[in-house]
Amino acid sequence: MIGRCLGLSTLLLGATLARPAWAQAVSASPTPAPYVDRVLDESPQPAPASRPGTQESRGWPRGVVMDYALTQATGLNAPGRTLTLRAYLEPPGYGALSAACLAEFGRPERHRSGCAKARFDWRRLPMDADAWADFAAGDILTATPDLGPGLARVLTPTLPLTGASAQWHRGETTRLNLSAGRASSPTAFSPFGAWADPDDIAALAARRARVVSGGGQLRLGDPSPAGTHLDVAAQLLDARDVPFYPTGEGFPGVVRSRAAWVTAAWEGDAPWGAPSAPADLPPAERPGGLRVQASLLHSQTSAALGRPRSAPWGGWLEADWRTERLTNNAGAYHLQPGLQWGTAPVLADLQGGYWRARMQTRRWFLGWTIEATRPTTRATAGSRYASAYGSWRLDARQSVGATVSARDGSGRGQSLQLRWDALSSWGQTTARLERLDSNVGRTQFIGADHAWHSTTTRLFTTSLGWQHSGNAGNPGGEWSWGLLFSDAPLSRLQVDLSLNGTVGPQRRTWFADVAAQWQLHPDWSLALRYARTGTLSSAPAVASALETALTPAATSTQQHFAQLLLRFQAQAGLALAPLGGRAGDGAGDIQGAIYLDADANGRRDAGEGGAADVVVVLDGRYLTRTDSAGQFSFGPVAAGRHTLQVQTETVPLPWAAPQPSLQTVWVPVRGVARVPLGLPPLR
């Protein structure tokens, strides 16, 4: 294993830095003239920013990033040393290739060291005038149709896999996919995701399962996204040696699991309204448009094969439509007990319906959610949930908002949240007043968040609050505080700091994430990071039954680690042919962060952490993963308009992908486009 991993690393590194072997022939076409900025402003212009990595003007665009990390951790199953290799190559006319490998050394419970995670991607390989293919191998996710991610991804057919997948696309009309391999832990190339618990018998048993999955999607009607069309999709899965716990304890037995998922989605003009005006937006996103999607999931285990009536099924019907004032989303679902997709259980034993709507003008915003649920087995009582939220802009500098929620039946309670936002010469302040009354007691909170005025390279926010709980298990009050700071005090030094905690008569907690990165050389950088993680008290609010069922149980285990990371980054090829551009195009960089936007205000506040291992796709072609702090980057990228999309299946629950799904970003010449993307909580 070590030999193969080192051999792959050597091959990729040598291929990346080789210059003559990949040099493009220049006899076929004249050499493009060097790019020259043409500006209308004759005033002195800023000097071009130095970009990490060696730049060569010959050969295919290519690059490599190698990270060597020394880690000391407690509370985590962390290896002492890790080596991460990422490399990409873009041969003209053959798409984009990328590879990643994570090698571990010095893990305490392992007698062998070597490549723990590896992945290879070949994206946008042209097959015809309007057809292309995507290939992936290693630690991946099973391929799925674009219609797979439904509301809250309840019925999304996807599994972490160690194997290979292939997808074939023809424009927007036809898509086919096939995946095969062994089930694995979630694909991750950050330290947190790679440190699995060696004593987790269930996880180890699940990795024995052999999985084959295949499906496709077909569009009928207008192939353009803005036209009227019908999309149909299906996905089949066959998993062998799936762990099964007949008694609920001990080492599991194995069974065979089969599952089928079908869906159909129609999008066009609503029959009850006036035809929507032609636009570039999809019909459901403009007035008079409608989108309806129906999904069905059916699963069987080997104990039920041959007896179809005993196999569980689940169905979901969802509709999105717009009027002149309202944006609506409504649906109904029925999910029987025992639903399973391979080695992953699916949300089951739940039925109900919901309606969500929102409206907005220049000065005010209003939305509401109504939901009713109950178990399909009727073993417990159902519940009804309602929530209304809105905001009013008083003037150009002030706005007020409120959220009222109530739930009866199981988990009954009521909550009220008031908010005031003000912009001053000191920055932007958000004051919050919250109260929760539930069957376990009363909780009240008052606090404020402040984002101080900063420069393009500096971010500074603070928060302070007081929470009093009348719960029998944890009575009393405590202060909560937070600080978020990011700055580049020197041209080659970047400092990021996040601190938060609580102070009370019964407990005192603090958590931190401190990082500093120093650019030693255009090719070399050194980073030092210390993190102390845990669980803070959540804001007092009532959640719906669906959101509660989708939320993983929180753990209060405190973990901390220190890490020293040395990075080598080199790029070669045509320096004037950046990602997504042509020879002669100006270029810049994209640097962003995916964070958990707990209050859904579209702004990162102190205490809102980053989301690790989330896949971000640039222009539908280039992809990267966020690191353990939620940060990602692309560069160099052709200047101008680009799109970023977060892969929904990699977003952790109970959070949702940013809306709209395609985020537009403008990259300046010789500059950096900073893109913060917040993941709001599911509503």
XYZ file of C-alpha atoms in Angstrom:
683
model
C 0.000 0.000 0.000
C 2.831 2.400 0.890
C 4.636 1.617 -2.342
C 1.543 2.218 -4.454
C 0.762 5.474 -2.681
C 4.323 6.790 -2.993
C 4.486 5.595 -6.583
C 1.297 7.491 -7.427
C 2.587 10.589 -5.640
C 5.913 10.440 -7.512
C 4.195 9.937 -10.856
C 1.795 12.833 -10.348
C 4.528 15.141 -9.083
C 6.855 14.297 -11.920
C 4.121 14.663 -14.522
C 3.034 17.956 -13.042
C 6.444 19.580 -13.056
C 7.667 18.081 -16.338
C 7.979 20.888 -18.842
C 9.294 19.611 -22.184
C 7.165 16.457 -22.232
C 3.903 18.383 -22.071
C 4.947 21.389 -24.052
C 2.354 22.212 -26.646
C 3.338 22.459 -30.273
C 3.382 26.054 -31.451
C 3.635 25.395 -35.155
C -0.102 24.789 -35.544
C -1.062 28.269 -34.393
C 0.857 31.480 -33.689
C 1.920 32.183 -30.139
C -0.614 34.531 -28.493
C 0.570 37.989 -27.630
C 1.240 38.655 -23.946
C -1.738 39.967 -22.065
C -1.659 43.733 -21.464
C -4.107 45.476 -19.136
C -6.004 48.332 -20.776
C -7.520 50.660 -18.217
C -9.404 53.934 -18.561
C -8.066 55.257 -15.271
C -4.618 56.779 -15.793
C -3.947 57.083 -12.062
C -1.331 54.780 -10.473
C -2.562 51.186 -10.399
C -1.841 48.668 -7.622
C 0.989 46.254 -8.251
C -0.051 42.755 -9.326
C -0.523 40.500 -6.333
C 1.945 37.616 -6.142
C 0.192 34.311 -6.615
C 1.445 31.183 -4.845
C 2.966 28.561 -7.093
C 5.493 28.489 -9.879
C 4.205 29.728 -13.254
C 5.621 28.372 -16.517
C 4.493 29.415 -20.004
C 4.942 26.046 -21.718
C 2.864 22.894 -21.673
C -0.623 22.030 -20.596
C -2.104 23.796 -17.555
C -1.178 21.704 -14.527
C -0.441 22.062 -10.855
C 0.282 20.265 -7.626
C -0.310 20.980 -3.945
C 1.403 18.916 -1.233
C 0.700 19.312 2.489
C 2.802 17.719 5.200
C 1.191 18.024 8.635
C 2.358 17.232 12.164
C -0.600 16.824 14.525
C -0.966 16.448 18.262
C -4.579 15.755 19.335
C -6.656 14.548 22.269
C -10.216 13.262 21.999
C -9.624 12.448 18.333
C -8.293 9.329 16.636
C -5.668 11.425 14.856
C -2.547 10.263 13.022
C 0.696 11.916 14.092
C 1.767 12.756 10.532
C -0.179 13.129 7.289
C 0.831 13.810 3.705
C -1.828 15.145 1.345
C -1.257 15.385 -2.395
C -3.546 17.157 -4.871
C -2.743 17.489 -8.545
C -4.597 18.596 -11.676
C -3.973 18.518 -15.406
C -5.995 20.020 -18.257
C -5.027 18.524 -21.631
C -6.682 20.513 -24.442
C -9.812 18.777 -25.678
C -9.718 16.088 -23.001
C -11.444 17.711 -20.060
C -9.856 18.233 -16.656
C -8.090 15.592 -14.559
C -7.472 15.819 -10.829
C -6.148 13.460 -8.180
C -5.941 13.554 -4.391
C -4.339 11.245 -1.844
C -4.177 11.368 1.942
C -1.416 9.270 3.513
C -1.252 8.695 7.278
C 1.743 7.840 9.442
C 1.976 7.276 13.171
C -1.675 6.469 13.934
C -1.573 4.825 17.400
C -3.838 1.825 16.791
C -2.456 0.958 13.329
C 0.529 -1.266 12.724
C 0.722 -0.123 9.098
C 0.799 3.326 7.592
C -0.078 4.381 4.105
C -2.668 5.877 1.816
C -5.885 6.235 3.847
C -7.915 8.137 1.240
C -7.434 8.525 -2.495
C -9.529 9.878 -5.329
C -9.147 10.465 -9.065
C -11.537 12.587 -11.181
C -11.788 13.085 -14.920
C -14.468 15.682 -15.605
C -16.036 17.129 -18.756
C -14.348 14.686 -21.164
C -15.847 15.616 -24.575
C -17.561 12.674 -26.270
C -19.474 14.479 -29.019
C -20.536 17.973 -30.036
C -22.862 18.307 -27.028
C -21.976 15.232 -24.970
C -19.381 14.702 -22.265
C -18.476 12.203 -19.560
C -17.334 12.362 -15.943
C -15.311 9.600 -14.266
C -14.290 9.155 -10.634
C -12.433 6.444 -8.727
C -11.342 5.935 -5.137
C -13.196 7.340 -2.133
C -16.246 8.845 -3.798
C -20.017 9.204 -3.521
C -22.269 7.090 -5.702
C -23.445 9.054 -8.717
C -27.030 10.258 -8.646
C -29.376 12.106 -11.043
C -29.753 15.858 -10.601
C -33.339 15.286 -9.451
C -32.088 13.194 -6.507
C -31.745 15.949 -3.890
C -35.345 16.544 -2.820
C -36.473 18.591 0.145
C -33.948 18.096 2.961
C -32.438 15.259 0.874
C -34.785 12.781 2.542
C -34.929 10.533 -0.520
C -31.516 11.244 -2.027
C -30.011 7.976 -3.325
C -26.314 8.419 -2.549
C -23.748 6.471 -0.517
C -20.066 6.911 0.360
C -18.160 4.342 -1.671
C -14.660 3.043 -2.292
C -14.859 2.174 -5.969
C -15.532 3.878 -9.290
C -18.313 5.814 -10.994
C -19.052 7.045 -14.506
C -21.574 9.585 -15.784
C -22.555 10.430 -19.344
C -24.298 13.693 -20.275
C -25.872 14.940 -23.474
C -26.689 18.592 -23.005
C -29.625 19.028 -20.623
C -31.637 16.130 -22.069
C -29.990 12.812 -21.135
C -27.817 11.646 -18.241
C -26.713 8.137 -17.289
C -24.647 6.978 -14.311
C -23.106 3.792 -12.908
C -21.226 3.252 -9.619
C -19.688 0.141 -8.052
C -17.478 -0.654 -5.079
C -17.529 -1.231 -1.339
C -19.351 0.956 1.134
C -17.071 3.239 3.124
C -17.048 6.119 5.563
C -17.895 9.592 4.197
C -15.327 10.799 1.687
C -13.098 13.348 3.330
C -9.662 14.793 2.706
C -9.505 17.028 5.771
C -7.991 15.745 9.021
C -11.299 15.690 10.898
C -13.103 13.553 8.327
C -10.286 11.037 8.026
C -10.035 10.258 11.744
C -12.583 7.464 12.153
C -13.199 5.593 15.397
C -11.429 2.187 15.196
C -13.847 0.725 17.771
C -16.989 1.581 15.787
C -18.144 -1.961 14.948
C -21.127 -0.742 12.923
C -18.912 1.427 10.687
C -16.388 -1.364 10.186
C -19.138 -3.854 9.329
C -20.756 -1.456 6.856
C -17.493 -1.217 4.905
C -17.784 -4.903 3.983
C -20.890 -4.258 1.873
C -20.538 -4.501 -1.908
C -22.642 -1.922 -3.751
C -23.691 -1.500 -7.390
C -25.868 1.465 -8.365
C -27.038 2.729 -11.737
C -29.613 5.104 -13.136
C -30.358 7.973 -15.450
C -32.366 11.081 -16.180
C -34.243 12.147 -19.318
C -35.713 15.540 -20.239
C -38.742 15.769 -22.512
C -39.815 19.074 -24.014
C -37.827 22.294 -24.189
C -34.226 21.369 -23.265
C -33.372 24.859 -21.994
C -33.658 25.484 -18.223
C -36.116 28.343 -18.828
C -38.503 26.309 -21.023
C -41.420 24.013 -20.252
C -40.204 20.449 -19.787
C -40.704 17.122 -18.027
C -37.774 15.401 -16.316
C -37.925 11.719 -15.367
C -35.237 9.852 -13.457
C -34.642 6.453 -11.869
C -31.914 4.894 -9.737
C -31.427 1.214 -8.808
C -29.170 -0.181 -6.098
C -28.049 -3.689 -5.168
C -26.001 -4.108 -1.974
C -24.613 -7.416 -0.682
C -23.208 -8.201 2.781
C -25.127 -5.328 4.378
C -24.871 -5.484 8.216
C -28.089 -6.539 9.935
C -28.792 -6.537 13.688
C -31.608 -9.002 14.379
C -31.346 -8.571 18.160
C -30.092 -4.994 18.201
C -26.821 -5.983 19.894
C -23.508 -7.644 19.131
C -21.681 -8.093 15.841
C -24.162 -7.972 12.957
C -25.123 -10.602 10.460
C -25.268 -9.758 6.754
C -28.174 -9.502 4.339
C -28.739 -8.434 0.764
C -30.520 -5.139 0.183
C -32.176 -3.912 -3.000
C -33.734 -0.514 -3.579
C -35.358 1.406 -6.409
C -36.033 5.128 -6.644
C -38.049 6.867 -9.371
C -39.074 10.484 -9.749
C -40.686 12.825 -12.261
C -40.654 16.624 -12.290
C -42.693 18.943 -14.526
C -41.872 22.634 -14.865
C -43.772 25.245 -16.824
C -46.581 27.796 -16.604
C -49.149 27.266 -13.860
C -52.613 26.439 -15.274
C -54.391 28.817 -12.866
C -52.276 31.884 -13.617
C -51.253 34.040 -16.529
C -48.372 32.702 -18.617
C -45.041 33.778 -17.204
C -43.059 36.256 -19.207
C -40.064 34.861 -21.091
C -36.919 35.102 -18.993
C -33.654 33.380 -18.343
C -34.950 32.101 -14.999
C -36.586 28.669 -14.667
C -40.413 28.863 -14.681
C -40.761 28.112 -10.954
C -38.577 31.122 -10.133
C -40.655 33.691 -12.003
C -44.288 34.805 -11.507
C -46.809 32.441 -13.060
C -44.429 29.458 -13.040
C -44.900 26.029 -11.455
C -42.726 23.025 -10.685
C -44.124 19.694 -9.425
C -42.006 16.678 -8.463
C -43.173 13.238 -7.306
C -40.759 10.631 -5.906
C -41.140 6.987 -4.885
C -38.653 4.826 -2.985
C -38.961 1.061 -2.508
C -36.501 -1.171 -0.632
C -36.172 -4.874 0.226
C -33.809 -6.970 2.296
C -33.009 -10.630 1.666
C -35.495 -11.650 4.363
C -38.284 -10.054 2.330
C -37.211 -10.982 -1.204
C -39.987 -12.892 -2.935
C -42.608 -11.200 -0.762
C -42.992 -7.712 -2.277
C -45.941 -6.761 -0.079
C -43.756 -6.868 3.030
C -41.136 -4.477 1.585
C -41.440 -0.851 2.784
C -41.922 2.111 0.467
C -41.927 5.866 0.725
C -43.440 8.592 -1.396
C -43.000 12.344 -1.631
C -44.946 14.964 -3.611
C -43.605 18.506 -3.747
C -44.574 21.680 -5.634
C -42.943 25.094 -6.066
C -44.791 28.011 -7.628
C -44.752 31.791 -7.726
C -47.418 34.444 -7.892
C -46.940 38.183 -8.192
C -46.370 38.384 -4.438
C -45.753 34.916 -3.019
C -43.075 32.260 -3.483
C -44.612 28.950 -2.390
C -43.410 25.458 -1.565
C -45.793 22.701 -0.467
C -45.661 18.935 -0.231
C -46.887 15.713 1.323
C -44.974 12.563 2.257
C -45.584 9.017 3.501
C -42.534 7.010 4.621
C -43.036 3.510 5.996
C -40.784 1.963 8.685
C -37.680 0.068 7.600
C -36.773 2.108 4.524
C -33.129 1.661 3.589
C -30.823 2.651 0.748
C -28.002 0.130 0.796
C -26.084 0.562 4.048
C -27.782 3.876 4.887
C -31.170 4.051 6.588
C -33.623 6.551 5.130
C -35.937 8.768 7.154
C -38.886 6.467 7.855
C -42.040 5.973 9.936
C -43.278 9.485 9.214
C -46.122 10.999 7.219
C -47.498 14.484 6.869
C -47.601 17.653 4.828
C -46.286 21.200 4.823
C -46.710 24.610 3.188
C -44.018 27.265 3.137
C -44.372 30.721 1.610
C -42.560 34.037 1.567
C -43.007 37.497 0.073
C -40.681 40.447 -0.201
C -40.649 44.106 -1.184
C -37.973 46.754 -0.909
C -38.813 47.466 2.737
C -40.271 44.312 4.226
C -40.018 40.543 4.141
C -42.552 37.993 5.402
C -42.618 34.202 5.434
C -44.315 31.316 7.172
C -44.266 27.531 7.526
C -47.163 25.214 8.400
C -46.552 21.512 8.973
C -48.449 18.500 10.309
C -46.770 15.107 10.905
C -47.416 11.780 12.579
C -45.769 8.325 12.562
C -47.127 5.906 9.974
C -47.342 3.196 12.663
C -49.200 5.600 14.978
C -47.035 4.319 17.825
C -46.749 7.876 19.158
C -48.810 11.017 18.849
C -48.374 13.339 15.914
C -47.633 17.045 15.993
C -48.558 20.284 14.291
C -46.098 23.086 13.733
C -46.411 26.701 12.584
C -43.814 29.423 12.243
C -43.958 33.008 10.943
C -40.980 35.270 10.401
C -40.525 38.718 8.932
C -38.492 41.921 8.890
C -39.200 45.607 8.253
C -36.623 48.119 7.052
C -37.198 51.317 9.004
C -34.751 53.357 6.955
C -31.479 52.936 5.109
C -29.676 52.014 8.355
C -32.160 50.185 10.569
C -34.457 47.181 10.361
C -36.438 45.059 12.813
C -37.532 41.432 12.575
C -39.343 38.719 14.484
C -39.925 34.953 14.387
C -42.803 33.214 16.162
C -43.028 29.408 16.295
C -45.399 26.975 17.989
C -45.755 23.204 18.083
C -48.259 20.948 19.813
C -48.391 17.198 20.341
C -44.987 15.561 20.743
C -42.264 18.120 21.486
C -44.758 20.883 22.157
C -43.549 24.407 22.837
C -43.623 28.044 21.771
C -40.754 30.383 20.924
C -40.376 34.086 20.148
C -37.322 35.732 18.588
C -36.980 39.508 18.132
C -34.162 41.158 16.181
C -32.981 44.724 15.558
C -30.282 45.577 12.999
C -28.566 48.946 12.877
C -25.762 50.335 10.714
C -23.566 53.042 12.183
C -20.109 54.500 11.780
C -18.867 51.697 14.056
C -20.265 48.889 11.908
C -23.414 46.769 11.899
C -25.101 45.701 15.140
C -27.726 42.978 15.599
C -29.574 42.837 18.933
C -31.557 39.668 19.737
C -34.197 38.809 22.309
C -35.405 35.191 22.411
C -37.721 33.119 24.598
C -38.709 29.449 24.566
C -41.488 27.796 26.573
C -41.574 24.002 26.324
C -42.687 21.000 28.337
C -39.266 20.866 30.039
C -39.108 24.500 31.142
C -38.480 28.060 30.022
C -35.360 29.529 28.396
C -34.670 33.228 27.763
C -31.817 34.874 25.880
C -30.738 38.452 25.232
C -27.631 39.370 23.292
C -25.995 41.320 20.495
C -23.661 40.670 17.555
C -21.529 43.424 16.075
C -19.610 43.394 12.777
C -17.016 46.133 13.007
C -16.090 48.207 9.984
C -13.220 46.508 8.216
C -11.129 46.590 5.070
C -11.177 44.137 2.181
C -8.646 41.939 3.997
C -9.935 42.335 7.568
C -12.973 40.818 9.275
C -13.840 41.476 12.920
C -17.100 40.493 14.643
C -17.999 40.114 18.320
C -20.994 38.733 20.205
C -22.204 38.811 23.802
C -25.343 37.342 25.337
C -27.068 36.209 28.541
C -29.175 33.047 28.691
C -31.321 31.948 31.625
C -32.778 28.455 31.742
C -35.557 27.216 33.987
C -35.085 23.588 33.001
C -34.997 21.151 35.876
C -31.846 19.478 34.570
C -29.829 22.706 34.063
C -31.315 25.689 35.912
C -29.648 29.078 36.190
C -28.092 31.620 33.872
C -24.840 32.008 31.982
C -23.045 34.461 29.742
C -22.082 33.532 26.192
C -19.452 35.347 24.164
C -17.745 35.076 20.817
C -15.085 36.721 18.661
C -14.193 36.242 14.982
C -11.139 37.947 13.498
C -9.332 37.605 10.174
C -6.602 39.871 8.838
C -3.416 40.014 6.792
C -1.183 42.301 8.906
C 1.742 41.655 6.571
C 1.775 41.009 2.848
C 2.727 37.361 3.385
C 0.981 36.659 6.699
C -2.676 35.689 7.187
C -4.168 35.349 10.688
C -7.587 33.809 11.489
C -9.035 33.682 14.999
C -12.345 32.331 16.321
C -13.114 32.262 20.055
C -16.373 31.555 21.849
C -17.565 30.163 25.155
C -19.858 30.435 28.161
C -19.425 31.625 31.745
C -21.881 30.656 34.474
C -22.105 29.508 38.084
C -22.317 25.835 37.065
C -19.927 25.670 34.135
C -17.300 27.559 32.207
C -16.442 26.528 28.682
C -14.360 27.996 25.913
C -13.574 26.909 22.386
C -11.054 28.241 19.927
C -9.819 27.923 16.372
C -6.622 29.896 15.765
C -4.616 29.726 12.554
C -1.706 31.643 11.044
C -0.287 31.173 7.549
C 3.018 32.579 6.370
C 4.008 32.628 2.685
C 7.700 31.730 2.902
C 8.225 31.627 -0.855
C 5.977 31.742 -3.934
C 5.971 27.931 -3.771
C 6.126 27.328 -0.015
C 3.929 28.310 2.925
C 3.843 27.405 6.614
C 0.635 27.233 8.676
C 0.089 26.745 12.393
C -3.335 25.903 13.792
C -4.788 25.171 17.219
C -8.418 24.146 17.709
C -10.490 23.287 20.755
C -13.962 22.121 19.747
C -17.155 21.189 21.551
C -20.878 21.929 21.730
C -22.311 25.302 22.756
C -25.846 25.943 23.941
C -28.171 26.378 20.984
C -30.525 29.307 20.547
C -33.924 28.781 22.184
C -36.364 27.877 19.392
C -39.054 25.348 18.532
C -38.240 22.913 15.704
C -40.633 21.007 13.465
C -40.920 17.228 13.662
C -39.301 16.849 10.236
C -36.329 19.013 11.202
C -35.950 17.127 14.489
C -35.942 13.774 12.685
C -33.237 14.955 10.285
C -30.972 16.444 12.969
C -28.206 14.121 14.200
C -27.837 13.781 17.941
C -25.414 16.358 19.307
C -22.324 15.194 21.177
C -20.700 17.206 23.957
C -17.242 15.603 23.747
C -14.475 18.197 23.884
C -11.626 17.750 21.450
C -8.531 19.823 20.803
C -5.532 19.531 18.568
C -2.494 21.455 17.384
C -1.154 21.193 13.867
C 1.878 22.416 11.952
C 1.445 22.266 8.172
C 4.033 22.815 5.457
C 2.604 23.358 1.953
C 4.274 23.221 -1.434
C 2.250 24.578 -4.357
C 3.413 24.740 -7.953
C 1.644 25.527 -11.204
C 2.870 25.185 -14.743
C 1.618 25.363 -18.283
C 0.214 28.350 -20.113
C 0.123 31.057 -17.478
C -2.194 33.096 -19.706
C -4.731 30.257 -19.977
C -6.356 30.201 -16.517
C -9.169 27.921 -15.405
C -12.202 28.567 -17.563
C -10.346 30.999 -19.854
C -8.374 31.318 -23.051
C -4.833 32.351 -23.836
C -4.553 36.081 -23.297
C -7.294 36.348 -20.677
C -6.674 38.235 -17.470
C -6.913 36.163 -14.312
C -7.614 36.394 -10.603
C -8.320 34.089 -7.679
C -11.430 32.892 -5.856
C -11.178 32.413 -2.114
C -14.237 31.496 -0.082
C -15.616 29.882 3.012
C -18.633 27.678 3.689
C -20.047 28.453 7.126
C -23.045 27.357 9.194
C -25.406 30.351 9.097
C -27.325 29.507 12.287
C -29.534 32.631 12.253
C -29.943 32.622 8.431
C -29.120 36.318 8.193
C -26.744 35.863 5.265
C -23.807 37.187 7.279
C -21.151 35.291 9.203
C -21.310 36.139 12.898
C -18.951 35.265 15.715
C -19.496 31.690 16.795
C -20.664 30.463 13.371
C -18.158 27.776 12.425
C -17.053 26.480 9.051
C -18.431 23.411 7.268
C -15.748 20.854 6.425
C -15.643 18.461 3.451
C -18.282 20.294 1.390
C -17.707 20.007 -2.367
C -17.756 23.282 -4.331
C -17.936 23.190 -8.149
C -16.684 26.053 -10.333
C -18.548 26.526 -13.634
C -19.780 22.926 -13.416
C -16.290 21.731 -14.294
C -13.717 22.183 -11.541
C -14.326 20.961 -8.012
C -12.653 21.265 -4.650
C -13.465 20.455 -1.013
C -13.518 22.765 1.953
C -10.891 22.162 4.589
C -11.604 21.555 8.267
C -12.218 25.313 8.744
C -14.688 25.465 5.823
C -12.356 27.357 3.464
C -11.829 26.697 -0.259
C -10.025 28.335 -3.171
C -9.716 28.278 -6.955
C -6.915 29.910 -8.862
C -5.872 31.249 -11.168
C -9.325 31.751 -12.712
C -10.210 33.709 -15.836
C -11.402 37.192 -14.942
C -15.106 37.859 -15.321
C -18.340 36.093 -14.446
C -18.286 32.568 -13.002
C -20.692 30.341 -11.103
C -20.159 28.395 -7.893
C -22.378 25.512 -6.834
C -22.363 23.532 -3.598
C -22.980 19.798 -4.054
C -26.101 19.237 -1.985
C -25.278 15.670 -1.018
C -22.108 16.840 0.778
C -23.903 19.424 2.955
C -24.134 18.205 6.584
C -27.535 17.860 8.201
C -29.502 19.726 9.489
C -28.253 22.437 7.122
C -29.375 23.319 3.603
C -27.429 24.346 0.525
C -27.191 28.079 -0.292
C -29.980 29.515 -2.394
C -30.025 30.085 -5.283
C -28.101 26.906 -6.088
C -25.868 28.717 -8.610
C -23.960 31.569 -6.983
C -22.530 34.188 -9.369
C -19.070 35.571 -8.636
C -17.066 38.191 -10.540
C -13.302 37.678 -10.558
C -11.193 40.848 -10.956
C -7.983 40.978 -12.977
C -4.981 40.469 -10.660
C -7.374 40.422 -7.717
C -9.110 38.073 -5.347
C -12.865 37.450 -5.229
C -13.845 36.517 -1.666
C -17.038 34.476 -1.484
C -18.644 33.617 1.875
C -21.426 31.036 1.419
C -23.722 30.406 4.367
C -25.580 27.140 4.917
C -28.933 28.083 6.502
C -30.739 25.658 8.808
C -33.500 23.571 7.300
C -36.931 25.085 7.777
